[in-house]
Amino acid sequence: MIDSTRRWLKRNRTNLAVGIGVLGAGYVAGQYVLSKIAETRQRMSEDRVARENLRRRFQQNQEDCTITVLALLPTATENVLEALPVEHITQDLQQKKADRLGRSAGTLDSSSAIPSSGPSSVTDDDGRSLASFQSGSYLHTSQMVASNSATGEAGPSRLTKSKAELWNDLKITSITRAFTLLYTLSLLTLLTRIQLNLLGRRNYLASVVSMASHSPQDPTISLENLDDDNVEQTYGNDFETNRKFLTFSWWLLHRGWRDVMEKVEMAVKTVFGPLNPREDLPLERLSALVLEVRRKVEGATAEERRSHKWLPYLLPPRDQEELVLRESGMLKSPSNSQPTSTPSPPSSPTAYSPRSSSSTAPLRRLLDETSDLIDSPPFTQILTLLLDITFSHLTDHEIRTDAYRLPDPADMPRVQEVPDLDSNLAKAKLAAILAVVTKQAHAIGNGVPNKYAQAIESVKELEAFAAVIYSSHFEFEALGDARTEQLAQEPPGRHEAVSQKHGAGVVGAATDMFENVWGKITGS
């Protein structure tokens, strides 16, 4: 039995070896395929978790942007309301009316019994217009605090003006104030989106690098360290740098808005200056006048809008960066300097050196990238869209319903059998429109809920722009910081030349990447 088995094995040893080899190879191949399938599933699961984590971080970042804008907007609103005191001009007009009535020989009853004439109708129009201002607006807290001083100082100078001059001041001031707040809100929204998405991108990249630096088999639990981790410091994820970077919104809130106001005021004087407050304006003509003001501020053509530089309104020049940090409390003022309520810019560009300790390499990198983004064509495109929707909300919703007494387009049915001609035939006094504009200025800056901020949030291109910032240039982060440190160690003359050359290349590469990604997002 044993001998026969041996003989059989000896005769079939080749076939047995081949069979065992085939079975072993099949087993090994099967195990390899199964391992690859498991690895692919794990990779897909990790990718899905990573995408969900990135999407969750991004959405949370956009919510933080909205909250930050609503928290910073009242600061700019208070400054604008103080600089353009519409309510004080209204009080002066009411005071003039009271003085005129007091000097009149008859009483109110006898004057009301006199048949209507030209001057009396004008007085009635003024009374109704002032009544609409009184019911449609209110004094801001800062204006209430300064009301006594304004009455004692600025009041007499305004009371020396005629009624026509006061009405002209009221017209220009009320329109300028509302338009300035719309521009400030749109610019603040874009600046905040850029800042927080840059920081969010760098923080996300730092967390990914930190996770990748630890072995997955390592069971040790380590806490996140934002102060001493060299990886996170390299990618700019340190608390002090982030605080300094976010502090630069101080420039728009305290300086930039004033430059915007001056430009808007010049345009408003040119467009609305010749109009009489008692003049009847159709809604279509009002929209044309508002569009004309925007053309003078932003540019009449697409080329002019692209060439318009918004950077001076949003960020300070290099020689005033330390001034911003000091005024915002991030840096201590020199011992020999006296604090002032209204800071003044340095008299010479050398008053503050950009090479100080405040301009560290990560901070310099963030500021330079922010400047590149502000000067990029997509920034102008998004700003135009934000201004379109905010100005449309003001004219096509608020003024349309309150001044022209027309239904809100949002409440109207999409399909109408008979075209609605009321919007083309309806007219409203400019004085009534000014009352609505004055009321809306407070809604723009302090409205709860802020309908203008909600309108901005509905712009899909804004989220696409934020997504481009959040997901672009991952591979350039470490290289950019190292390059910045290298430039900081070079001589001043060579530093400026190399910086300009390197900056031009970065701007060109950034613009090309933005255009490619932008085309994919918008489908253009």
Short mmCIF file of C-alpha atoms in Angstrom, two decimals:
data_model
loop_
_atom_site.label_atom_id
_atom_site.label_comp_id
_atom_site.label_asym_id
_atom_site.label_seq_id
_atom_site.Cartn_x
_atom_site.Cartn_y
_atom_site.Cartn_z
CA MET A 1 0.00 0.00 0.00
CA ILE A 2 2.74 2.39 0.92
CA ASP A 3 4.87 1.28 -2.00
CA SER A 4 2.00 1.79 -4.44
CA THR A 5 1.36 5.24 -3.05
CA ARG A 6 4.99 6.10 -3.47
CA ARG A 7 5.01 4.88 -7.03
CA TRP A 8 1.88 6.89 -7.81
CA LEU A 9 3.34 10.03 -6.30
CA LYS A 10 6.57 9.46 -8.19
CA ARG A 11 4.73 9.04 -11.49
CA ASN A 12 2.51 12.13 -10.94
CA ARG A 13 4.92 14.39 -9.10
CA THR A 14 5.13 16.79 -12.03
CA ASN A 15 1.36 17.11 -12.31
CA LEU A 16 1.07 17.50 -8.56
CA ALA A 17 3.75 20.20 -8.50
CA VAL A 18 2.03 22.09 -11.31
CA GLY A 19 -1.34 21.79 -9.59
CA ILE A 20 -0.02 22.93 -6.24
CA GLY A 21 1.78 25.82 -7.94
CA VAL A 22 -1.38 26.85 -9.76
CA LEU A 23 -3.41 26.69 -6.58
CA GLY A 24 -0.77 28.64 -4.66
CA ALA A 25 -0.49 31.25 -7.37
CA GLY A 26 -4.27 31.52 -7.51
CA TYR A 27 -4.43 31.91 -3.76
CA VAL A 28 -1.72 34.56 -3.76
CA ALA A 29 -3.33 36.38 -6.67
CA GLY A 30 -6.71 36.22 -4.97
CA GLN A 31 -5.29 37.58 -1.76
CA TYR A 32 -3.52 40.33 -3.70
CA VAL A 33 -6.72 41.28 -5.51
CA LEU A 34 -8.66 41.24 -2.26
CA SER A 35 -6.03 43.43 -0.58
CA LYS A 36 -6.12 45.86 -3.47
CA ILE A 37 -9.91 45.99 -3.34
CA ALA A 38 -9.78 46.61 0.40
CA GLU A 39 -7.10 49.25 -0.11
CA THR A 40 -9.16 50.94 -2.82
CA ARG A 41 -12.23 50.91 -0.61
CA GLN A 42 -10.24 52.37 2.26
CA ARG A 43 -8.76 55.05 -0.01
CA MET A 44 -12.19 55.93 -1.39
CA SER A 45 -13.57 56.08 2.13
CA GLU A 46 -10.71 58.30 3.25
CA ASP A 47 -11.14 60.53 0.20
CA ARG A 48 -14.84 60.80 0.88
CA VAL A 49 -14.19 61.66 4.52
CA ALA A 50 -11.52 64.17 3.47
CA ARG A 51 -13.89 65.80 0.97
CA GLU A 52 -16.66 65.98 3.53
CA ASN A 53 -14.24 67.42 6.07
CA LEU A 54 -13.03 70.01 3.55
CA ARG A 55 -16.61 70.88 2.58
CA ARG A 56 -17.62 71.17 6.22
CA ARG A 57 -14.63 73.36 6.99
CA PHE A 58 -15.37 75.53 3.98
CA GLN A 59 -19.05 75.98 4.82
CA GLN A 60 -18.19 76.80 8.43
CA ASN A 61 -15.64 79.29 7.18
CA GLN A 62 -18.27 81.06 5.05
CA GLU A 63 -20.61 81.28 8.04
CA ASP A 64 -17.77 82.78 10.05
CA CYS A 65 -17.27 85.33 7.27
CA THR A 66 -20.91 86.42 7.46
CA ILE A 67 -20.81 86.71 11.25
CA THR A 68 -17.56 88.70 11.08
CA VAL A 69 -18.99 91.13 8.53
CA LEU A 70 -22.08 91.75 10.66
CA ALA A 71 -19.84 92.30 13.69
CA LEU A 72 -17.54 94.79 11.94
CA LEU A 73 -20.17 96.68 9.92
CA PRO A 74 -21.54 98.79 12.84
CA THR A 75 -18.08 100.34 13.30
CA ALA A 76 -18.03 101.66 9.74
CA THR A 77 -21.71 102.61 10.00
CA GLU A 78 -21.08 104.75 13.05
CA ASN A 79 -18.27 106.58 11.27
CA VAL A 80 -20.40 107.18 8.18
CA LEU A 81 -23.38 108.41 10.20
CA GLU A 82 -21.16 110.83 12.10
CA ALA A 83 -19.62 112.20 8.91
CA LEU A 84 -22.97 112.57 7.12
CA PRO A 85 -25.52 113.79 9.72
CA VAL A 86 -28.72 113.76 7.68
CA GLU A 87 -30.89 113.97 10.80
CA HIS A 88 -29.22 117.20 11.90
CA ILE A 89 -29.99 118.81 8.53
CA THR A 90 -33.59 117.66 8.93
CA GLN A 91 -33.72 119.30 12.36
CA ASP A 92 -32.38 122.53 10.87
CA LEU A 93 -35.12 122.50 8.23
CA GLN A 94 -37.74 121.92 10.90
CA GLN A 95 -36.26 124.75 12.94
CA LYS A 96 -36.43 127.08 9.96
CA LYS A 97 -40.04 126.12 9.39
CA ALA A 98 -40.87 126.77 13.05
CA ASP A 99 -39.15 130.17 12.94
CA ARG A 100 -41.00 131.11 9.77
CA LEU A 101 -44.32 130.13 11.32
CA GLY A 102 -43.46 132.04 14.49
CA ARG A 103 -42.75 135.20 12.53
CA SER A 104 -45.94 134.96 10.55
CA ALA A 105 -48.67 137.37 11.60
CA GLY A 106 -51.55 134.90 11.63
CA THR A 107 -52.12 131.70 13.58
CA LEU A 108 -52.05 128.21 12.14
CA ASP A 109 -55.86 128.18 11.93
CA SER A 110 -56.06 131.45 10.03
CA SER A 111 -53.23 130.46 7.72
CA SER A 112 -54.90 127.14 6.97
CA ALA A 113 -58.12 129.00 6.11
CA ILE A 114 -56.37 131.07 3.43
CA PRO A 115 -57.04 129.71 -0.06
CA SER A 116 -54.25 127.65 -1.57
CA SER A 117 -51.65 129.61 -3.46
CA GLY A 118 -48.18 128.97 -4.81
CA PRO A 119 -46.23 129.68 -1.60
CA SER A 120 -48.71 127.86 0.62
CA SER A 121 -48.56 124.75 -1.54
CA VAL A 122 -44.80 124.85 -1.36
CA THR A 123 -45.04 125.09 2.43
CA ASP A 124 -47.42 122.14 2.52
CA ASP A 125 -45.03 120.10 0.37
CA ASP A 126 -42.17 120.95 2.67
CA GLY A 127 -44.22 119.99 5.69
CA ARG A 128 -45.16 116.62 4.24
CA SER A 129 -41.58 115.97 3.16
CA LEU A 130 -40.21 116.83 6.60
CA ALA A 131 -42.89 114.72 8.21
CA SER A 132 -41.82 111.76 6.09
CA PHE A 133 -38.22 112.29 7.17
CA GLN A 134 -39.25 112.53 10.81
CA SER A 135 -41.25 109.30 10.67
CA GLY A 136 -38.89 107.40 8.41
CA SER A 137 -35.56 108.00 10.13
CA TYR A 138 -34.08 108.11 13.57
CA LEU A 139 -30.99 109.37 15.32
CA HIS A 140 -28.06 107.05 15.80
CA THR A 141 -26.56 106.79 19.28
CA SER A 142 -23.43 108.64 18.29
CA GLN A 143 -25.52 111.40 16.77
CA MET A 144 -27.63 111.70 19.92
CA VAL A 145 -24.48 112.06 22.00
CA ALA A 146 -23.15 114.74 19.69
CA SER A 147 -26.47 116.49 19.12
CA ASN A 148 -25.87 119.19 21.71
CA SER A 149 -22.42 120.05 20.40
CA ALA A 150 -23.69 119.93 16.82
CA THR A 151 -26.52 122.31 17.70
CA GLY A 152 -24.15 124.68 19.43
CA GLU A 153 -21.35 124.62 16.86
CA ALA A 154 -22.42 123.29 13.48
CA GLY A 155 -26.03 124.32 13.97
CA PRO A 156 -25.56 128.09 13.60
CA SER A 157 -23.45 127.64 10.45
CA ARG A 158 -26.17 125.50 8.91
CA LEU A 159 -28.97 127.79 10.06
CA THR A 160 -27.35 130.62 8.14
CA LYS A 161 -28.05 128.67 4.93
CA SER A 162 -31.24 129.19 3.04
CA LYS A 163 -33.95 126.57 2.83
CA ALA A 164 -32.95 125.66 -0.71
CA GLU A 165 -29.34 125.16 0.37
CA LEU A 166 -30.40 122.97 3.27
CA TRP A 167 -32.58 120.85 1.00
CA ASN A 168 -29.69 120.47 -1.42
CA ASP A 169 -27.41 119.41 1.45
CA LEU A 170 -30.07 116.97 2.61
CA LYS A 171 -30.38 115.51 -0.87
CA ILE A 172 -26.64 115.04 -1.41
CA THR A 173 -25.93 113.85 2.13
CA SER A 174 -28.72 111.27 2.34
CA ILE A 175 -27.94 109.69 -1.03
CA THR A 176 -24.18 109.75 -0.41
CA ARG A 177 -24.62 108.11 2.98
CA ALA A 178 -26.70 105.21 1.71
CA PHE A 179 -24.49 104.60 -1.33
CA THR A 180 -21.31 104.78 0.77
CA LEU A 181 -22.68 102.17 3.14
CA LEU A 182 -23.54 99.89 0.21
CA TYR A 183 -20.00 100.18 -1.14
CA THR A 184 -18.53 99.68 2.33
CA LEU A 185 -20.66 96.59 2.96
CA SER A 186 -19.68 95.03 -0.37
CA LEU A 187 -15.98 95.81 0.08
CA LEU A 188 -15.98 94.59 3.68
CA THR A 189 -17.66 91.35 2.60
CA LEU A 190 -15.05 90.65 -0.04
CA LEU A 191 -12.13 91.61 2.19
CA THR A 192 -13.41 89.36 4.99
CA ARG A 193 -13.95 86.47 2.58
CA ILE A 194 -10.39 86.80 1.31
CA GLN A 195 -8.88 87.03 4.80
CA LEU A 196 -10.77 84.18 6.43
CA ASN A 197 -10.48 81.85 3.43
CA LEU A 198 -6.74 82.45 3.21
CA LEU A 199 -6.41 81.61 6.89
CA GLY A 200 -8.81 78.68 6.56
CA ARG A 201 -6.81 77.26 3.67
CA ARG A 202 -3.53 77.57 5.54
CA ASN A 203 -4.99 76.09 8.71
CA TYR A 204 -6.44 73.16 6.78
CA LEU A 205 -3.13 72.56 5.02
CA ALA A 206 -1.29 72.70 8.35
CA SER A 207 -3.67 70.15 9.86
CA VAL A 208 -3.25 67.81 6.87
CA VAL A 209 0.55 68.05 7.03
CA SER A 210 0.43 67.52 10.79
CA MET A 211 -1.72 64.40 10.40
CA ALA A 212 0.50 63.07 7.62
CA SER A 213 3.61 63.50 9.76
CA HIS A 214 2.26 60.97 12.30
CA SER A 215 2.27 57.26 11.51
CA PRO A 216 -1.23 55.72 11.39
CA GLN A 217 0.07 52.74 13.43
CA ASP A 218 1.17 55.07 16.22
CA PRO A 219 -1.40 54.69 19.03
CA THR A 220 -0.14 57.78 20.85
CA ILE A 221 -2.74 60.54 21.23
CA SER A 222 -1.21 63.99 20.68
CA LEU A 223 -2.96 67.29 21.24
CA GLU A 224 -2.86 70.02 18.60
CA ASN A 225 -0.23 72.64 19.39
CA LEU A 226 -0.61 76.03 17.75
CA ASP A 227 2.44 77.61 19.34
CA ASP A 228 5.41 75.28 19.18
CA ASP A 229 4.74 73.06 16.17
CA ASN A 230 7.24 73.93 13.47
CA VAL A 231 5.05 72.51 10.69
CA GLU A 232 2.14 74.76 11.54
CA GLN A 233 4.43 77.74 12.06
CA THR A 234 5.82 77.15 8.57
CA TYR A 235 2.36 77.28 7.03
CA GLY A 236 1.31 80.38 8.93
CA ASN A 237 -1.00 78.74 11.44
CA ASP A 238 0.09 80.73 14.47
CA PHE A 239 -2.37 82.72 16.51
CA GLU A 240 -0.46 86.00 16.65
CA THR A 241 0.06 86.20 12.89
CA ASN A 242 -3.63 85.47 12.25
CA ARG A 243 -4.67 88.20 14.69
CA LYS A 244 -2.42 90.77 13.04
CA PHE A 245 -3.63 89.80 9.60
CA LEU A 246 -7.30 90.14 10.53
CA THR A 247 -6.58 93.48 12.17
CA PHE A 248 -5.92 95.06 8.77
CA SER A 249 -9.67 95.41 8.20
CA TRP A 250 -9.20 98.46 10.46
CA TRP A 251 -8.06 100.40 7.41
CA LEU A 252 -11.39 100.06 5.58
CA LEU A 253 -13.44 100.67 8.73
CA HIS A 254 -11.60 103.87 9.70
CA ARG A 255 -9.86 105.22 6.60
CA GLY A 256 -10.92 103.50 3.40
CA TRP A 257 -14.63 104.27 3.78
CA ARG A 258 -13.83 108.00 3.81
CA ASP A 259 -12.10 107.77 0.44
CA VAL A 260 -15.10 105.84 -0.87
CA MET A 261 -17.42 108.51 0.54
CA GLU A 262 -15.53 111.34 -1.17
CA LYS A 263 -15.70 109.59 -4.53
CA VAL A 264 -19.37 108.74 -4.13
CA GLU A 265 -20.17 112.29 -3.02
CA MET A 266 -18.58 113.77 -6.14
CA ALA A 267 -20.64 111.45 -8.34
CA VAL A 268 -23.87 112.15 -6.43
CA LYS A 269 -23.35 115.92 -6.72
CA THR A 270 -22.86 115.60 -10.46
CA VAL A 271 -25.88 113.35 -11.09
CA PHE A 272 -28.43 114.40 -8.44
CA GLY A 273 -27.26 117.99 -7.93
CA PRO A 274 -29.51 119.60 -10.59
CA LEU A 275 -32.66 117.83 -9.33
CA ASN A 276 -35.29 119.64 -7.29
CA PRO A 277 -36.54 117.83 -4.15
CA ARG A 278 -40.14 118.58 -5.25
CA GLU A 279 -39.54 117.02 -8.66
CA ASP A 280 -41.49 113.90 -9.63
CA LEU A 281 -39.23 111.02 -10.61
CA PRO A 282 -40.37 107.86 -12.41
CA LEU A 283 -38.86 104.67 -11.08
CA GLU A 284 -37.15 104.01 -14.40
CA ARG A 285 -35.42 107.39 -14.34
CA LEU A 286 -34.35 106.89 -10.72
CA SER A 287 -32.74 103.58 -11.67
CA ALA A 288 -30.94 105.32 -14.54
CA LEU A 289 -29.63 108.03 -12.18
CA VAL A 290 -28.38 105.44 -9.70
CA LEU A 291 -26.66 103.56 -12.52
CA GLU A 292 -25.03 106.80 -13.66
CA VAL A 293 -23.62 107.36 -10.17
CA ARG A 294 -22.19 103.85 -10.17
CA ARG A 295 -20.61 104.40 -13.57
CA LYS A 296 -18.83 107.49 -12.30
CA VAL A 297 -17.59 105.63 -9.22
CA GLU A 298 -16.70 102.24 -10.70
CA GLY A 299 -16.18 103.02 -14.38
CA ALA A 300 -18.47 103.40 -17.37
CA THR A 301 -17.03 100.53 -19.40
CA ALA A 302 -15.83 97.03 -18.59
CA GLU A 303 -12.24 98.09 -19.25
CA GLU A 304 -12.52 101.01 -16.82
CA ARG A 305 -13.97 98.74 -14.16
CA ARG A 306 -11.15 96.24 -14.61
CA SER A 307 -8.52 98.97 -14.38
CA HIS A 308 -10.06 100.51 -11.27
CA LYS A 309 -7.88 99.84 -8.22
CA TRP A 310 -9.75 99.06 -5.00
CA LEU A 311 -6.61 98.14 -3.06
CA PRO A 312 -6.03 101.63 -1.50
CA TYR A 313 -9.52 101.47 0.03
CA LEU A 314 -8.97 98.04 1.61
CA LEU A 315 -5.33 97.82 2.72
CA PRO A 316 -2.84 100.44 3.86
CA PRO A 317 0.39 101.18 1.99
CA ARG A 318 3.57 99.55 3.22
CA ASP A 319 4.68 102.61 5.19
CA GLN A 320 1.43 102.68 7.21
CA GLU A 321 1.10 99.00 8.10
CA GLU A 322 2.60 99.49 11.56
CA LEU A 323 0.30 102.47 12.07
CA VAL A 324 -2.70 100.18 11.54
CA LEU A 325 -1.33 97.63 14.00
CA ARG A 326 -0.70 100.33 16.60
CA GLU A 327 -4.06 102.04 16.21
CA SER A 328 -5.84 98.69 16.48
CA GLY A 329 -3.94 97.81 19.67
CA MET A 330 -1.80 95.01 18.24
CA LEU A 331 1.45 96.94 18.84
CA LYS A 332 2.39 99.18 21.71
CA SER A 333 2.87 102.83 20.87
CA PRO A 334 6.28 104.39 21.50
CA SER A 335 6.71 105.89 24.97
CA ASN A 336 7.18 109.36 23.58
CA SER A 337 4.01 109.34 21.49
CA GLN A 338 0.77 110.69 22.84
CA PRO A 339 -2.50 108.87 22.04
CA THR A 340 -4.90 110.84 19.93
CA SER A 341 -8.55 110.31 19.23
CA THR A 342 -8.08 110.91 15.50
CA PRO A 343 -4.86 109.34 14.23
CA SER A 344 -2.97 111.12 11.51
CA PRO A 345 -0.92 109.37 8.82
CA PRO A 346 2.84 109.57 8.97
CA SER A 347 4.36 112.58 7.27
CA SER A 348 6.97 110.62 5.34
CA PRO A 349 7.18 107.10 3.92
CA THR A 350 10.11 106.34 6.20
CA ALA A 351 8.17 106.99 9.39
CA TYR A 352 7.38 103.28 9.69
CA SER A 353 9.77 100.69 8.31
CA PRO A 354 8.20 97.66 6.57
CA ARG A 355 11.12 95.59 7.83
CA SER A 356 10.10 95.79 11.47
CA SER A 357 9.18 92.81 13.60
CA SER A 358 5.50 93.36 12.86
CA SER A 359 5.99 92.35 9.22
CA THR A 360 7.02 88.74 9.78
CA ALA A 361 7.40 86.37 6.84
CA PRO A 362 3.97 84.65 7.23
CA LEU A 363 2.22 87.99 7.72
CA ARG A 364 4.00 89.51 4.74
CA ARG A 365 3.00 86.50 2.69
CA LEU A 366 -0.65 86.86 3.67
CA LEU A 367 -0.72 90.60 2.94
CA ASP A 368 0.94 90.19 -0.44
CA GLU A 369 -1.45 87.42 -1.46
CA THR A 370 -4.41 89.50 -0.30
CA SER A 371 -3.18 92.40 -2.42
CA ASP A 372 -2.82 90.11 -5.44
CA LEU A 373 -6.36 88.85 -4.97
CA ILE A 374 -7.78 92.35 -4.64
CA ASP A 375 -6.03 93.44 -7.83
CA SER A 376 -7.16 90.35 -9.75
CA PRO A 377 -9.97 90.59 -12.37
CA PRO A 378 -12.29 88.16 -10.50
CA PHE A 379 -12.36 90.57 -7.54
CA THR A 380 -13.78 93.34 -9.72
CA GLN A 381 -16.28 90.94 -11.27
CA ILE A 382 -17.56 89.75 -7.90
CA LEU A 383 -17.67 93.29 -6.50
CA THR A 384 -19.78 94.38 -9.47
CA LEU A 385 -22.21 91.51 -8.80
CA LEU A 386 -22.46 92.40 -5.11
CA LEU A 387 -23.10 96.05 -5.91
CA ASP A 388 -25.67 95.04 -8.52
CA ILE A 389 -27.73 93.06 -6.04
CA THR A 390 -27.45 95.57 -3.17
CA PHE A 391 -28.36 98.59 -5.31
CA SER A 392 -31.15 96.54 -6.90
CA HIS A 393 -32.51 95.69 -3.46
CA LEU A 394 -32.49 99.37 -2.53
CA THR A 395 -34.20 100.69 -5.67
CA ASP A 396 -36.28 97.74 -6.92
CA HIS A 397 -37.54 96.60 -3.51
CA GLU A 398 -37.31 99.19 -0.73
CA ILE A 399 -37.79 102.43 -2.69
CA ARG A 400 -40.29 100.78 -5.02
CA THR A 401 -42.53 99.64 -2.18
CA ASP A 402 -42.14 102.57 0.25
CA ALA A 403 -41.85 105.61 -2.05
CA TYR A 404 -43.72 104.47 -5.17
CA ARG A 405 -46.25 102.26 -3.35
CA LEU A 406 -45.75 99.46 -5.86
CA PRO A 407 -45.81 95.74 -5.04
CA ASP A 408 -42.53 94.02 -4.37
CA PRO A 409 -41.38 92.07 -7.46
CA ALA A 410 -40.58 89.11 -5.20
CA ASP A 411 -44.25 88.88 -4.21
CA MET A 412 -45.56 89.18 -7.77
CA PRO A 413 -46.46 86.07 -9.84
CA ARG A 414 -43.87 85.03 -12.38
CA VAL A 415 -46.39 84.78 -15.23
CA GLN A 416 -48.79 87.66 -15.83
CA GLU A 417 -51.43 87.73 -18.53
CA VAL A 418 -51.42 91.55 -18.73
CA PRO A 419 -48.10 93.45 -18.50
CA ASP A 420 -47.82 95.59 -15.39
CA LEU A 421 -47.46 99.21 -16.54
CA ASP A 422 -47.73 100.72 -13.06
CA SER A 423 -43.96 100.63 -12.57
CA ASN A 424 -43.49 102.73 -15.74
CA LEU A 425 -46.24 105.22 -14.91
CA ALA A 426 -45.69 105.58 -11.17
CA LYS A 427 -43.92 108.68 -9.94
CA ALA A 428 -42.71 109.85 -6.56
CA LYS A 429 -41.39 113.09 -5.15
CA LEU A 430 -37.64 113.16 -4.77
CA ALA A 431 -38.18 114.30 -1.17
CA ALA A 432 -40.17 111.12 -0.46
CA ILE A 433 -37.43 109.05 -2.07
CA LEU A 434 -34.83 110.78 0.11
CA ALA A 435 -36.83 109.87 3.21
CA VAL A 436 -36.76 106.19 2.21
CA VAL A 437 -33.05 106.39 1.39
CA THR A 438 -32.37 107.94 4.80
CA LYS A 439 -34.28 105.14 6.50
CA GLN A 440 -32.49 102.47 4.47
CA ALA A 441 -29.07 103.83 5.44
CA HIS A 442 -29.75 102.63 8.99
CA ALA A 443 -31.06 99.30 7.67
CA ILE A 444 -27.88 98.80 5.63
CA GLY A 445 -25.58 99.38 8.58
CA ASN A 446 -27.59 98.19 11.58
CA GLY A 447 -30.52 96.19 10.23
CA VAL A 448 -31.51 93.02 12.10
CA PRO A 449 -31.86 90.90 10.09
CA ASN A 450 -29.72 92.69 7.52
CA LYS A 451 -31.55 92.20 4.22
CA TYR A 452 -28.64 93.61 2.24
CA ALA A 453 -26.22 91.11 3.76
CA GLN A 454 -28.72 88.35 3.00
CA ALA A 455 -28.92 89.55 -0.60
CA ILE A 456 -25.13 89.38 -0.85
CA GLU A 457 -25.16 85.83 0.52
CA SER A 458 -27.44 84.79 -2.34
CA VAL A 459 -24.74 85.58 -4.92
CA LYS A 460 -23.44 82.15 -5.92
CA GLU A 461 -20.36 83.60 -7.57
CA LEU A 462 -19.22 84.91 -4.19
CA GLU A 463 -19.07 81.38 -2.80
CA ALA A 464 -17.31 80.24 -5.98
CA PHE A 465 -14.73 82.99 -5.50
CA ALA A 466 -14.21 81.88 -1.91
CA ALA A 467 -13.84 78.28 -3.08
CA VAL A 468 -11.16 79.33 -5.55
CA ILE A 469 -9.23 81.05 -2.75
CA TYR A 470 -9.72 78.15 -0.36
CA SER A 471 -8.54 75.47 -2.81
CA SER A 472 -5.84 77.24 -4.85
CA HIS A 473 -2.05 77.42 -4.47
CA PHE A 474 -1.73 74.59 -1.92
CA GLU A 475 1.57 73.61 -3.50
CA PHE A 476 2.98 77.14 -3.24
CA GLU A 477 2.45 77.76 0.46
CA ALA A 478 5.75 76.53 1.88
CA LEU A 479 7.69 77.77 -1.13
CA GLY A 480 6.12 81.21 -0.79
CA ASP A 481 7.06 81.59 2.86
CA ALA A 482 10.61 80.45 2.18
CA ARG A 483 10.88 82.93 -0.69
CA THR A 484 9.60 85.72 1.53
CA GLU A 485 12.21 84.95 4.16
CA GLN A 486 14.91 84.97 1.47
CA LEU A 487 13.80 88.38 0.21
CA ALA A 488 13.76 89.75 3.74
CA GLN A 489 17.48 88.93 4.11
CA GLU A 490 18.59 90.74 0.96
CA PRO A 491 19.78 94.39 0.75
CA PRO A 492 17.08 97.08 0.47
CA GLY A 493 17.74 98.02 -3.14
CA ARG A 494 17.95 94.43 -4.34
CA HIS A 495 14.95 93.58 -2.15
CA GLU A 496 12.70 96.06 -3.97
CA ALA A 497 13.86 94.99 -7.44
CA VAL A 498 13.54 91.27 -6.75
CA SER A 499 10.21 91.78 -4.99
CA GLN A 500 8.76 93.59 -7.98
CA LYS A 501 10.03 90.95 -10.40
CA HIS A 502 8.85 88.06 -8.23
CA GLY A 503 5.54 89.78 -7.52
CA ALA A 504 4.83 90.27 -11.21
CA GLY A 505 5.38 86.55 -11.82
CA VAL A 506 3.17 85.57 -8.91
CA VAL A 507 0.40 87.90 -10.09
CA GLY A 508 0.61 86.50 -13.62
CA ALA A 509 0.52 82.89 -12.44
CA ALA A 510 -2.29 83.65 -9.99
CA THR A 511 -4.33 85.39 -12.69
CA ASP A 512 -3.91 82.46 -15.13
CA MET A 513 -4.96 79.96 -12.46
CA PHE A 514 -7.90 82.12 -11.44
CA GLU A 515 -9.10 82.39 -15.02
CA ASN A 516 -8.86 78.63 -15.54
CA VAL A 517 -10.68 77.75 -12.31
CA TRP A 518 -13.13 80.60 -12.80
CA GLY A 519 -14.06 79.31 -16.26
CA LYS A 520 -14.73 75.85 -14.87
CA ILE A 521 -16.92 77.20 -12.08
CA THR A 522 -18.97 79.65 -14.12
CA GLY A 523 -19.03 77.52 -17.25
CA SER A 524 -17.79 80.42 -19.37
#
